[in-house]
Amino acid sequence: MRNLLISLLLIIFTAATAQGQTARSVRATRFPQPPLIDGRVDEDVWQLAKPVEGFIQFEPEHGRPSPQHTIAYIGYGDEALYVAFICYDPEPEAIAAAITKRDGELDDDDAVVIMLDTFNDNNNCTYFTTNSLGTQADGKVADNGRSRYEEWDATWLSAAARTPVGWTAEFAIPFRILKFQGGEGRTWGLNLGRYYPRHLEESYWAGPLESTFRVSQFGELTGLDLQGRIKRYEIIPYALSQAEEGQTLEGRAGLDLRYRLSSNLGADLTINPDFATIEADMEQINLTRFELRIAEKRPFFLEGAELFRQRIGQFYSRRIGDIPWGAKLTGKAGSWDLALIGTQSKLMNDDSSSSAATYTVVRAKKGVFGSSNIGFLAANRAYSGANQGSIGFDATLFFTETLGATAQFVRAHGPMSDGETAWFIRPAFDNATSHFHVRYSHWGKELKENMNAVGFIRDDNRKEFDTNLSHTFWMRGGLVEEIDAGVNYKRYWSQKDPLKSWELDAECDVTFTSKWEIELSRYDEFCYEEDYRDHATTLGLGYDNRAGRSAQISFGFGREENSDLRLFGTHATFKITDAWNASYGLTRLWLDPEPEDPDDRSTVIHVLRSNYYFNKDLFLKLFYQTHTAIDKHNVQVVVVWRFLPPFGSLQVAYQRGTSRFGTKSDQGHTLFTKLSLVL
């Protein structure tokens, strides 16, 4: 016990010392004229900026200087922030450059990233990434790195070029896409990073980090004079024509309006938005008795979405169907992050009523104690004179850079009055290689009926305890490169105390220096109420050449309720040429005996994706999937020309789909043409 206490004190002391280390700092240089963003870093204006060097490894050798030399330059003008990278490489012919799809997994390529904490609040940041092809990815981060939202998109410039000694990249990030406090002598939080997949290396300028997006450990970008005028509005009108088999030609129009109330606060208005050309949701096999959560892809709901990530999901935008209009306010006022949403929609899967439900969401978060925050969220659906939703409070606390806690309390309202509250508390330890948490959760007896009108919880009437331990082992100098291992234990009771179930799952992934990977996992659940034990064992084998080609195969077996199961899966990605890539996934499930519900029976799912890029703003996308259990088939082919990326575009799309949910539906052949402008 004495040794355990000493070890805990050493962990806390080390973490507290790391938190108190002096942050790196660089002064921004005002450029007399903007550089040409062509990826070459050969203009004299870059030499006015102080070089930023000395990147530190996050992994594999945490805290040690990166052996890959990287230099960055930072400047700004009246309209944008400019950043350049020079990435030296001892093997320039081996640079990984496979990802051409916007918002793809660029950390699988040689790539660089910029992270900006524009309010210097140690909580939130916006990031911008590009690879050696100039492909773009961007997103938002909240809660000091705990919440990451990759679906956010903005208009910015990037370009990259190969050199005899490596590669270079240039960025122009317009101030109009960022929210910040204007004025003289402003300081932003800043971090710069580089991905080097040949050695599974991530390195950052500010470090060593305990997490890749740990905002409180960023450096500083000082001396920003931000008093220039910012374009206050952006109007994106669209016109769409639709020709469907057996139907008359239809047309419709709409627009999105983005208005900057100030440099730190913005409003969004959408009228008759079009979601028809958004890629269909990918089919999944659900081996649990709970609802699956589906990612949001509709542009209106993406701005500010990082603020709504919660364990007890008070707001789930996929509950809202097609909307005729929507209004939103997002930004920061003092130390408060704000988001307000209002919209209307007919109820999902209810065509019997012509009246629409009104949805209202209010979110506020306040930074406290440096990198911690507390928050409030209210979400409501008003329909036919009745209200359903919830009001709640949450907290994300950091005692040190590695020790913290999250907590939430929610009270729901609606037709059900028995068990209206939910809450949890979760202390945790996190560093660059390890995670440990314990959590206790309380879910009211009839909570789901009230909350899920506008929120998302999988189950209610339960008290739950869970804990998780995971660790990454870096094994340099032998056959094995990396071992990731983790175990999770959970048990829950009903509100009347009988033990309902326990779950135990463990997994171990081994990555070899030969680029092969083995995965082994085991899952067990015992349900006392139904007196059955579910279990599944899965073994996987994969290969990734870290240059655009990979393949995985897995086989699982076990038992699900009253049926034996076998599960086979395979997935492969192909870089056919620099401009053409494809991926294919197959999932096959066998159940014996077959369940009575036809939608839960043995099934086969095929998913095929392919992209061909004539250039980064003119491309063709193919998406095809089948799901045999529900006789579902989807195909979508889209040609996109982004003449003002990412929003100013011309799209021509073909879709066809069939499915059976009780009765057969056939969407027929549909052709869309959509033109979007940016004014």
PDB file of C-alpha atoms in Angstrom, residues 254-490:
ATOM      1  CA  GLY A 254     -32.782  27.556 -51.572  1.00  0.00           C
ATOM      2  CA  LEU A 255     -29.966  29.390 -49.875  1.00  0.00           C
ATOM      3  CA  ASP A 256     -27.633  29.470 -46.907  1.00  0.00           C
ATOM      4  CA  LEU A 257     -26.738  32.808 -45.318  1.00  0.00           C
ATOM      5  CA  ARG A 258     -23.792  33.227 -42.953  1.00  0.00           C
ATOM      6  CA  TYR A 259     -23.556  36.574 -41.225  1.00  0.00           C
ATOM      7  CA  ARG A 260     -20.805  37.731 -38.862  1.00  0.00           C
ATOM      8  CA  LEU A 261     -22.315  39.772 -36.047  1.00  0.00           C
ATOM      9  CA  SER A 262     -18.749  40.385 -34.840  1.00  0.00           C
ATOM     10  CA  SER A 263     -15.349  38.729 -35.158  1.00  0.00           C
ATOM     11  CA  ASN A 264     -16.335  36.269 -32.421  1.00  0.00           C
ATOM     12  CA  LEU A 265     -20.050  35.646 -33.106  1.00  0.00           C
ATOM     13  CA  GLY A 266     -21.869  34.473 -36.234  1.00  0.00           C
ATOM     14  CA  ALA A 267     -25.393  33.623 -37.380  1.00  0.00           C
ATOM     15  CA  ASP A 268     -26.465  31.019 -39.948  1.00  0.00           C
ATOM     16  CA  LEU A 269     -29.793  30.915 -41.764  1.00  0.00           C
ATOM     17  CA  THR A 270     -30.856  28.208 -44.185  1.00  0.00           C
ATOM     18  CA  ILE A 271     -33.992  28.233 -46.324  1.00  0.00           C
ATOM     19  CA  ASN A 272     -35.166  25.084 -48.075  1.00  0.00           C
ATOM     20  CA  PRO A 273     -31.781  23.341 -47.751  1.00  0.00           C
ATOM     21  CA  ASP A 274     -30.965  20.471 -50.083  1.00  0.00           C
ATOM     22  CA  PHE A 275     -29.705  17.218 -48.602  1.00  0.00           C
ATOM     23  CA  ALA A 276     -30.455  14.995 -51.611  1.00  0.00           C
ATOM     24  CA  THR A 277     -26.879  14.730 -52.898  1.00  0.00           C
ATOM     25  CA  ILE A 278     -25.342  13.800 -49.523  1.00  0.00           C
ATOM     26  CA  GLU A 279     -23.901  10.274 -49.468  1.00  0.00           C
ATOM     27  CA  ALA A 280     -26.211   7.616 -48.027  1.00  0.00           C
ATOM     28  CA  ASP A 281     -25.522   6.226 -44.548  1.00  0.00           C
ATOM     29  CA  MET A 282     -23.327   3.148 -44.609  1.00  0.00           C
ATOM     30  CA  GLU A 283     -25.093  -0.052 -43.551  1.00  0.00           C
ATOM     31  CA  GLN A 284     -23.951  -1.689 -40.303  1.00  0.00           C
ATOM     32  CA  ILE A 285     -24.568  -4.990 -38.557  1.00  0.00           C
ATOM     33  CA  ASN A 286     -25.961  -4.390 -35.091  1.00  0.00           C
ATOM     34  CA  LEU A 287     -25.306  -7.295 -32.730  1.00  0.00           C
ATOM     35  CA  THR A 288     -26.621  -5.397 -29.703  1.00  0.00           C
ATOM     36  CA  ARG A 289     -30.205  -4.823 -28.591  1.00  0.00           C
ATOM     37  CA  PHE A 290     -29.701  -1.057 -28.721  1.00  0.00           C
ATOM     38  CA  GLU A 291     -30.147   1.629 -31.371  1.00  0.00           C
ATOM     39  CA  LEU A 292     -27.150   2.583 -33.520  1.00  0.00           C
ATOM     40  CA  ARG A 293     -26.009   6.198 -33.584  1.00  0.00           C
ATOM     41  CA  ILE A 294     -25.584   7.570 -37.129  1.00  0.00           C
ATOM     42  CA  ALA A 295     -23.190  10.378 -38.038  1.00  0.00           C
ATOM     43  CA  GLU A 296     -24.570  13.750 -39.138  1.00  0.00           C
ATOM     44  CA  LYS A 297     -23.591  14.859 -42.654  1.00  0.00           C
ATOM     45  CA  ARG A 298     -26.004  17.745 -43.344  1.00  0.00           C
ATOM     46  CA  PRO A 299     -24.076  21.040 -43.546  1.00  0.00           C
ATOM     47  CA  PHE A 300     -26.519  23.149 -41.500  1.00  0.00           C
ATOM     48  CA  PHE A 301     -26.041  21.007 -38.403  1.00  0.00           C
ATOM     49  CA  LEU A 302     -22.223  20.879 -38.554  1.00  0.00           C
ATOM     50  CA  GLU A 303     -21.210  24.402 -37.436  1.00  0.00           C
ATOM     51  CA  GLY A 304     -20.844  24.334 -33.642  1.00  0.00           C
ATOM     52  CA  ALA A 305     -21.578  20.592 -33.477  1.00  0.00           C
ATOM     53  CA  GLU A 306     -18.463  19.993 -31.351  1.00  0.00           C
ATOM     54  CA  LEU A 307     -20.292  21.695 -28.458  1.00  0.00           C
ATOM     55  CA  PHE A 308     -23.005  19.018 -28.387  1.00  0.00           C
ATOM     56  CA  ARG A 309     -20.808  15.961 -27.801  1.00  0.00           C
ATOM     57  CA  GLN A 310     -22.065  14.442 -24.537  1.00  0.00           C
ATOM     58  CA  ARG A 311     -22.283  10.992 -22.967  1.00  0.00           C
ATOM     59  CA  ILE A 312     -25.932  11.620 -22.078  1.00  0.00           C
ATOM     60  CA  GLY A 313     -26.914  12.840 -25.529  1.00  0.00           C
ATOM     61  CA  GLN A 314     -29.364  15.672 -25.042  1.00  0.00           C
ATOM     62  CA  PHE A 315     -29.261  16.753 -28.701  1.00  0.00           C
ATOM     63  CA  TYR A 316     -29.060  14.343 -31.637  1.00  0.00           C
ATOM     64  CA  SER A 317     -29.668  16.184 -34.888  1.00  0.00           C
ATOM     65  CA  ARG A 318     -30.537  12.991 -36.782  1.00  0.00           C
ATOM     66  CA  ARG A 319     -33.882  13.009 -34.920  1.00  0.00           C
ATOM     67  CA  ILE A 320     -34.778  15.961 -37.146  1.00  0.00           C
ATOM     68  CA  GLY A 321     -35.961  15.159 -40.670  1.00  0.00           C
ATOM     69  CA  ASP A 322     -35.937  17.402 -43.730  1.00  0.00           C
ATOM     70  CA  ILE A 323     -36.252  21.044 -42.703  1.00  0.00           C
ATOM     71  CA  PRO A 324     -37.867  23.969 -44.583  1.00  0.00           C
ATOM     72  CA  TRP A 325     -35.742  26.455 -42.659  1.00  0.00           C
ATOM     73  CA  GLY A 326     -33.240  26.686 -39.843  1.00  0.00           C
ATOM     74  CA  ALA A 327     -31.505  29.411 -37.840  1.00  0.00           C
ATOM     75  CA  LYS A 328     -28.385  29.163 -35.718  1.00  0.00           C
ATOM     76  CA  LEU A 329     -26.142  31.416 -33.626  1.00  0.00           C
ATOM     77  CA  THR A 330     -22.630  30.239 -32.706  1.00  0.00           C
ATOM     78  CA  GLY A 331     -19.535  31.835 -31.256  1.00  0.00           C
ATOM     79  CA  LYS A 332     -18.071  33.188 -28.066  1.00  0.00           C
ATOM     80  CA  ALA A 333     -19.069  35.979 -25.700  1.00  0.00           C
ATOM     81  CA  GLY A 334     -16.402  36.624 -23.080  1.00  0.00           C
ATOM     82  CA  SER A 335     -15.503  33.239 -21.611  1.00  0.00           C
ATOM     83  CA  TRP A 336     -18.792  31.675 -22.786  1.00  0.00           C
ATOM     84  CA  ASP A 337     -19.090  29.414 -25.844  1.00  0.00           C
ATOM     85  CA  LEU A 338     -22.603  29.760 -27.265  1.00  0.00           C
ATOM     86  CA  ALA A 339     -24.790  27.836 -29.712  1.00  0.00           C
ATOM     87  CA  LEU A 340     -28.505  28.359 -30.360  1.00  0.00           C
ATOM     88  CA  ILE A 341     -30.526  26.381 -32.926  1.00  0.00           C
ATOM     89  CA  GLY A 342     -34.118  26.739 -34.082  1.00  0.00           C
ATOM     90  CA  THR A 343     -35.820  24.779 -36.862  1.00  0.00           C
ATOM     91  CA  GLN A 344     -38.951  22.881 -37.883  1.00  0.00           C
ATOM     92  CA  SER A 345     -39.583  19.471 -39.410  1.00  0.00           C
ATOM     93  CA  LYS A 346     -42.264  16.856 -39.785  1.00  0.00           C
ATOM     94  CA  LEU A 347     -41.837  13.949 -37.401  1.00  0.00           C
ATOM     95  CA  MET A 348     -39.604  11.189 -38.703  1.00  0.00           C
ATOM     96  CA  ASN A 349     -41.546   8.202 -40.130  1.00  0.00           C
ATOM     97  CA  ASP A 350     -44.886   9.999 -39.679  1.00  0.00           C
ATOM     98  CA  ASP A 351     -46.635  11.015 -42.890  1.00  0.00           C
ATOM     99  CA  SER A 352     -50.094  11.073 -41.317  1.00  0.00           C
ATOM    100  CA  SER A 353     -49.850  14.651 -40.041  1.00  0.00           C
ATOM    101  CA  SER A 354     -49.264  17.838 -41.974  1.00  0.00           C
ATOM    102  CA  SER A 355     -48.141  19.811 -38.919  1.00  0.00           C
ATOM    103  CA  ALA A 356     -44.452  20.257 -38.159  1.00  0.00           C
ATOM    104  CA  ALA A 357     -42.557  19.955 -34.906  1.00  0.00           C
ATOM    105  CA  THR A 358     -40.458  22.890 -33.703  1.00  0.00           C
ATOM    106  CA  TYR A 359     -36.979  22.145 -32.353  1.00  0.00           C
ATOM    107  CA  THR A 360     -35.074  24.509 -30.073  1.00  0.00           C
ATOM    108  CA  VAL A 361     -31.595  23.956 -28.643  1.00  0.00           C
ATOM    109  CA  VAL A 362     -29.581  26.266 -26.363  1.00  0.00           C
ATOM    110  CA  ARG A 363     -25.974  25.490 -25.426  1.00  0.00           C
ATOM    111  CA  ALA A 364     -23.593  27.511 -23.241  1.00  0.00           C
ATOM    112  CA  LYS A 365     -20.150  26.547 -21.902  1.00  0.00           C
ATOM    113  CA  LYS A 366     -17.862  28.605 -19.693  1.00  0.00           C
ATOM    114  CA  GLY A 367     -14.134  28.129 -19.301  1.00  0.00           C
ATOM    115  CA  VAL A 368     -13.021  27.790 -15.678  1.00  0.00           C
ATOM    116  CA  PHE A 369      -9.745  27.029 -13.887  1.00  0.00           C
ATOM    117  CA  GLY A 370      -7.609  27.425 -17.001  1.00  0.00           C
ATOM    118  CA  SER A 371      -8.386  24.419 -19.205  1.00  0.00           C
ATOM    119  CA  SER A 372     -11.619  23.166 -17.582  1.00  0.00           C
ATOM    120  CA  ASN A 373     -15.208  24.111 -18.410  1.00  0.00           C
ATOM    121  CA  ILE A 374     -18.765  23.875 -17.152  1.00  0.00           C
ATOM    122  CA  GLY A 375     -21.805  23.881 -19.401  1.00  0.00           C
ATOM    123  CA  PHE A 376     -25.583  24.061 -19.781  1.00  0.00           C
ATOM    124  CA  LEU A 377     -27.774  22.577 -22.501  1.00  0.00           C
ATOM    125  CA  ALA A 378     -31.527  22.726 -23.088  1.00  0.00           C
ATOM    126  CA  ALA A 379     -33.162  20.848 -25.969  1.00  0.00           C
ATOM    127  CA  ASN A 380     -36.882  20.740 -26.739  1.00  0.00           C
ATOM    128  CA  ARG A 381     -39.317  19.455 -29.351  1.00  0.00           C
ATOM    129  CA  ALA A 382     -42.711  21.158 -29.428  1.00  0.00           C
ATOM    130  CA  TYR A 383     -45.424  19.229 -31.278  1.00  0.00           C
ATOM    131  CA  SER A 384     -49.235  19.379 -31.057  1.00  0.00           C
ATOM    132  CA  GLY A 385     -49.091  21.417 -27.873  1.00  0.00           C
ATOM    133  CA  ALA A 386     -46.722  18.998 -26.087  1.00  0.00           C
ATOM    134  CA  ASN A 387     -43.050  19.466 -25.206  1.00  0.00           C
ATOM    135  CA  GLN A 388     -40.378  16.794 -24.909  1.00  0.00           C
ATOM    136  CA  GLY A 389     -36.678  17.159 -24.251  1.00  0.00           C
ATOM    137  CA  SER A 390     -34.271  17.863 -21.422  1.00  0.00           C
ATOM    138  CA  ILE A 391     -32.276  20.418 -19.462  1.00  0.00           C
ATOM    139  CA  GLY A 392     -28.824  19.549 -18.195  1.00  0.00           C
ATOM    140  CA  PHE A 393     -25.483  20.638 -16.784  1.00  0.00           C
ATOM    141  CA  ASP A 394     -22.056  19.162 -17.478  1.00  0.00           C
ATOM    142  CA  ALA A 395     -18.423  19.674 -16.513  1.00  0.00           C
ATOM    143  CA  THR A 396     -15.060  18.755 -17.996  1.00  0.00           C
ATOM    144  CA  LEU A 397     -12.344  19.229 -15.382  1.00  0.00           C
ATOM    145  CA  PHE A 398      -8.555  18.967 -15.628  1.00  0.00           C
ATOM    146  CA  PHE A 399      -6.761  18.816 -12.275  1.00  0.00           C
ATOM    147  CA  THR A 400      -3.449  18.288 -14.097  1.00  0.00           C
ATOM    148  CA  GLU A 401      -2.616  17.529 -17.722  1.00  0.00           C
ATOM    149  CA  THR A 402      -3.178  13.815 -17.044  1.00  0.00           C
ATOM    150  CA  LEU A 403      -5.748  13.681 -14.224  1.00  0.00           C
ATOM    151  CA  GLY A 404      -9.292  14.887 -14.779  1.00  0.00           C
ATOM    152  CA  ALA A 405     -12.987  14.143 -14.525  1.00  0.00           C
ATOM    153  CA  THR A 406     -16.199  14.570 -16.478  1.00  0.00           C
ATOM    154  CA  ALA A 407     -19.702  14.731 -15.051  1.00  0.00           C
ATOM    155  CA  GLN A 408     -23.237  15.464 -16.227  1.00  0.00           C
ATOM    156  CA  PHE A 409     -26.721  15.868 -14.741  1.00  0.00           C
ATOM    157  CA  VAL A 410     -29.864  15.873 -16.917  1.00  0.00           C
ATOM    158  CA  ARG A 411     -33.556  16.270 -16.158  1.00  0.00           C
ATOM    159  CA  ALA A 412     -35.956  15.260 -18.924  1.00  0.00           C
ATOM    160  CA  HIS A 413     -39.497  16.504 -19.540  1.00  0.00           C
ATOM    161  CA  GLY A 414     -42.349  14.969 -21.482  1.00  0.00           C
ATOM    162  CA  PRO A 415     -45.294  12.590 -21.103  1.00  0.00           C
ATOM    163  CA  MET A 416     -43.451  10.127 -18.831  1.00  0.00           C
ATOM    164  CA  SER A 417     -43.045  11.226 -15.217  1.00  0.00           C
ATOM    165  CA  ASP A 418     -41.370   8.193 -13.608  1.00  0.00           C
ATOM    166  CA  GLY A 419     -37.586   8.465 -13.542  1.00  0.00           C
ATOM    167  CA  GLU A 420     -36.846  11.757 -15.270  1.00  0.00           C
ATOM    168  CA  THR A 421     -33.183  12.211 -14.362  1.00  0.00           C
ATOM    169  CA  ALA A 422     -29.847  10.908 -15.570  1.00  0.00           C
ATOM    170  CA  TRP A 423     -26.336  11.617 -14.336  1.00  0.00           C
ATOM    171  CA  PHE A 424     -22.798  10.249 -14.309  1.00  0.00           C
ATOM    172  CA  ILE A 425     -19.355  11.000 -12.898  1.00  0.00           C
ATOM    173  CA  ARG A 426     -16.107   9.764 -14.457  1.00  0.00           C
ATOM    174  CA  PRO A 427     -12.605  10.409 -13.057  1.00  0.00           C
ATOM    175  CA  ALA A 428      -9.851   9.464 -15.509  1.00  0.00           C
ATOM    176  CA  PHE A 429      -6.115   9.300 -16.109  1.00  0.00           C
ATOM    177  CA  ASP A 430      -4.785   9.942 -19.635  1.00  0.00           C
ATOM    178  CA  ASN A 431      -1.300  10.336 -21.022  1.00  0.00           C
ATOM    179  CA  ALA A 432       0.359   9.681 -24.367  1.00  0.00           C
ATOM    180  CA  THR A 433       0.301   5.892 -23.989  1.00  0.00           C
ATOM    181  CA  SER A 434      -2.240   5.015 -21.278  1.00  0.00           C
ATOM    182  CA  HIS A 435      -5.870   5.496 -20.326  1.00  0.00           C
ATOM    183  CA  PHE A 436      -7.770   4.516 -17.178  1.00  0.00           C
ATOM    184  CA  HIS A 437     -11.205   5.528 -15.951  1.00  0.00           C
ATOM    185  CA  VAL A 438     -13.968   4.472 -13.616  1.00  0.00           C
ATOM    186  CA  ARG A 439     -17.526   5.706 -14.081  1.00  0.00           C
ATOM    187  CA  TYR A 440     -20.864   5.464 -12.324  1.00  0.00           C
ATOM    188  CA  SER A 441     -24.021   6.306 -14.285  1.00  0.00           C
ATOM    189  CA  HIS A 442     -27.692   6.630 -13.351  1.00  0.00           C
ATOM    190  CA  TRP A 443     -30.455   6.437 -15.991  1.00  0.00           C
ATOM    191  CA  GLY A 444     -34.079   7.103 -14.943  1.00  0.00           C
ATOM    192  CA  LYS A 445     -36.797   4.501 -15.401  1.00  0.00           C
ATOM    193  CA  GLU A 446     -38.672   6.148 -18.306  1.00  0.00           C
ATOM    194  CA  LEU A 447     -36.010   8.574 -19.447  1.00  0.00           C
ATOM    195  CA  LYS A 448     -35.718   7.399 -23.056  1.00  0.00           C
ATOM    196  CA  GLU A 449     -39.338   8.154 -23.961  1.00  0.00           C
ATOM    197  CA  ASN A 450     -38.863  11.812 -23.028  1.00  0.00           C
ATOM    198  CA  MET A 451     -35.278  12.448 -24.131  1.00  0.00           C
ATOM    199  CA  ASN A 452     -35.175  10.649 -27.454  1.00  0.00           C
ATOM    200  CA  ALA A 453     -37.647  13.012 -29.073  1.00  0.00           C
ATOM    201  CA  VAL A 454     -34.610  15.225 -29.671  1.00  0.00           C
ATOM    202  CA  GLY A 455     -31.721  13.402 -27.951  1.00  0.00           C
ATOM    203  CA  PHE A 456     -29.992  10.033 -28.018  1.00  0.00           C
ATOM    204  CA  ILE A 457     -29.693   7.493 -25.213  1.00  0.00           C
ATOM    205  CA  ARG A 458     -29.587   3.757 -25.885  1.00  0.00           C
ATOM    206  CA  ASP A 459     -31.241   2.522 -22.699  1.00  0.00           C
ATOM    207  CA  ASP A 460     -32.824   3.657 -19.436  1.00  0.00           C
ATOM    208  CA  ASN A 461     -33.951   2.214 -16.098  1.00  0.00           C
ATOM    209  CA  ARG A 462     -30.416   1.311 -15.120  1.00  0.00           C
ATOM    210  CA  LYS A 463     -27.567   2.032 -12.729  1.00  0.00           C
ATOM    211  CA  GLU A 464     -24.244   1.295 -14.316  1.00  0.00           C
ATOM    212  CA  PHE A 465     -20.611   0.912 -13.309  1.00  0.00           C
ATOM    213  CA  ASP A 466     -17.858   0.637 -15.900  1.00  0.00           C
ATOM    214  CA  THR A 467     -14.090   0.853 -16.012  1.00  0.00           C
ATOM    215  CA  ASN A 468     -11.510   0.785 -18.790  1.00  0.00           C
ATOM    216  CA  LEU A 469      -7.750   0.313 -18.925  1.00  0.00           C
ATOM    217  CA  SER A 470      -5.683   0.552 -22.114  1.00  0.00           C
ATOM    218  CA  HIS A 471      -2.012   0.960 -22.935  1.00  0.00           C
ATOM    219  CA  THR A 472       0.216   1.286 -26.001  1.00  0.00           C
ATOM    220  CA  PHE A 473       3.596  -0.448 -25.920  1.00  0.00           C
ATOM    221  CA  TRP A 474       6.240   0.741 -28.411  1.00  0.00           C
ATOM    222  CA  MET A 475       8.693  -2.076 -29.147  1.00  0.00           C
ATOM    223  CA  ARG A 476      11.574  -0.601 -31.110  1.00  0.00           C
ATOM    224  CA  GLY A 477      14.385  -2.662 -32.596  1.00  0.00           C
ATOM    225  CA  GLY A 478      12.687  -6.024 -33.137  1.00  0.00           C
ATOM    226  CA  LEU A 479       9.985  -7.750 -35.154  1.00  0.00           C
ATOM    227  CA  VAL A 480       7.167  -5.978 -33.308  1.00  0.00           C
ATOM    228  CA  GLU A 481       6.606  -2.249 -33.713  1.00  0.00           C
ATOM    229  CA  GLU A 482       3.576  -1.551 -31.521  1.00  0.00           C
ATOM    230  CA  ILE A 483       1.176  -3.378 -29.183  1.00  0.00           C
ATOM    231  CA  ASP A 484      -2.182  -1.852 -28.220  1.00  0.00           C
ATOM    232  CA  ALA A 485      -4.058  -3.629 -25.452  1.00  0.00           C
ATOM    233  CA  GLY A 486      -7.198  -2.758 -23.544  1.00  0.00           C
ATOM    234  CA  VAL A 487      -9.890  -4.211 -21.318  1.00  0.00           C
ATOM    235  CA  ASN A 488     -13.334  -2.868 -20.397  1.00  0.00           C
ATOM    236  CA  TYR A 489     -15.671  -4.115 -17.668  1.00  0.00           C
ATOM    237  CA  LYS A 490     -19.286  -3.069 -17.156  1.00  0.00           C
TER     238      LYS A 490
END
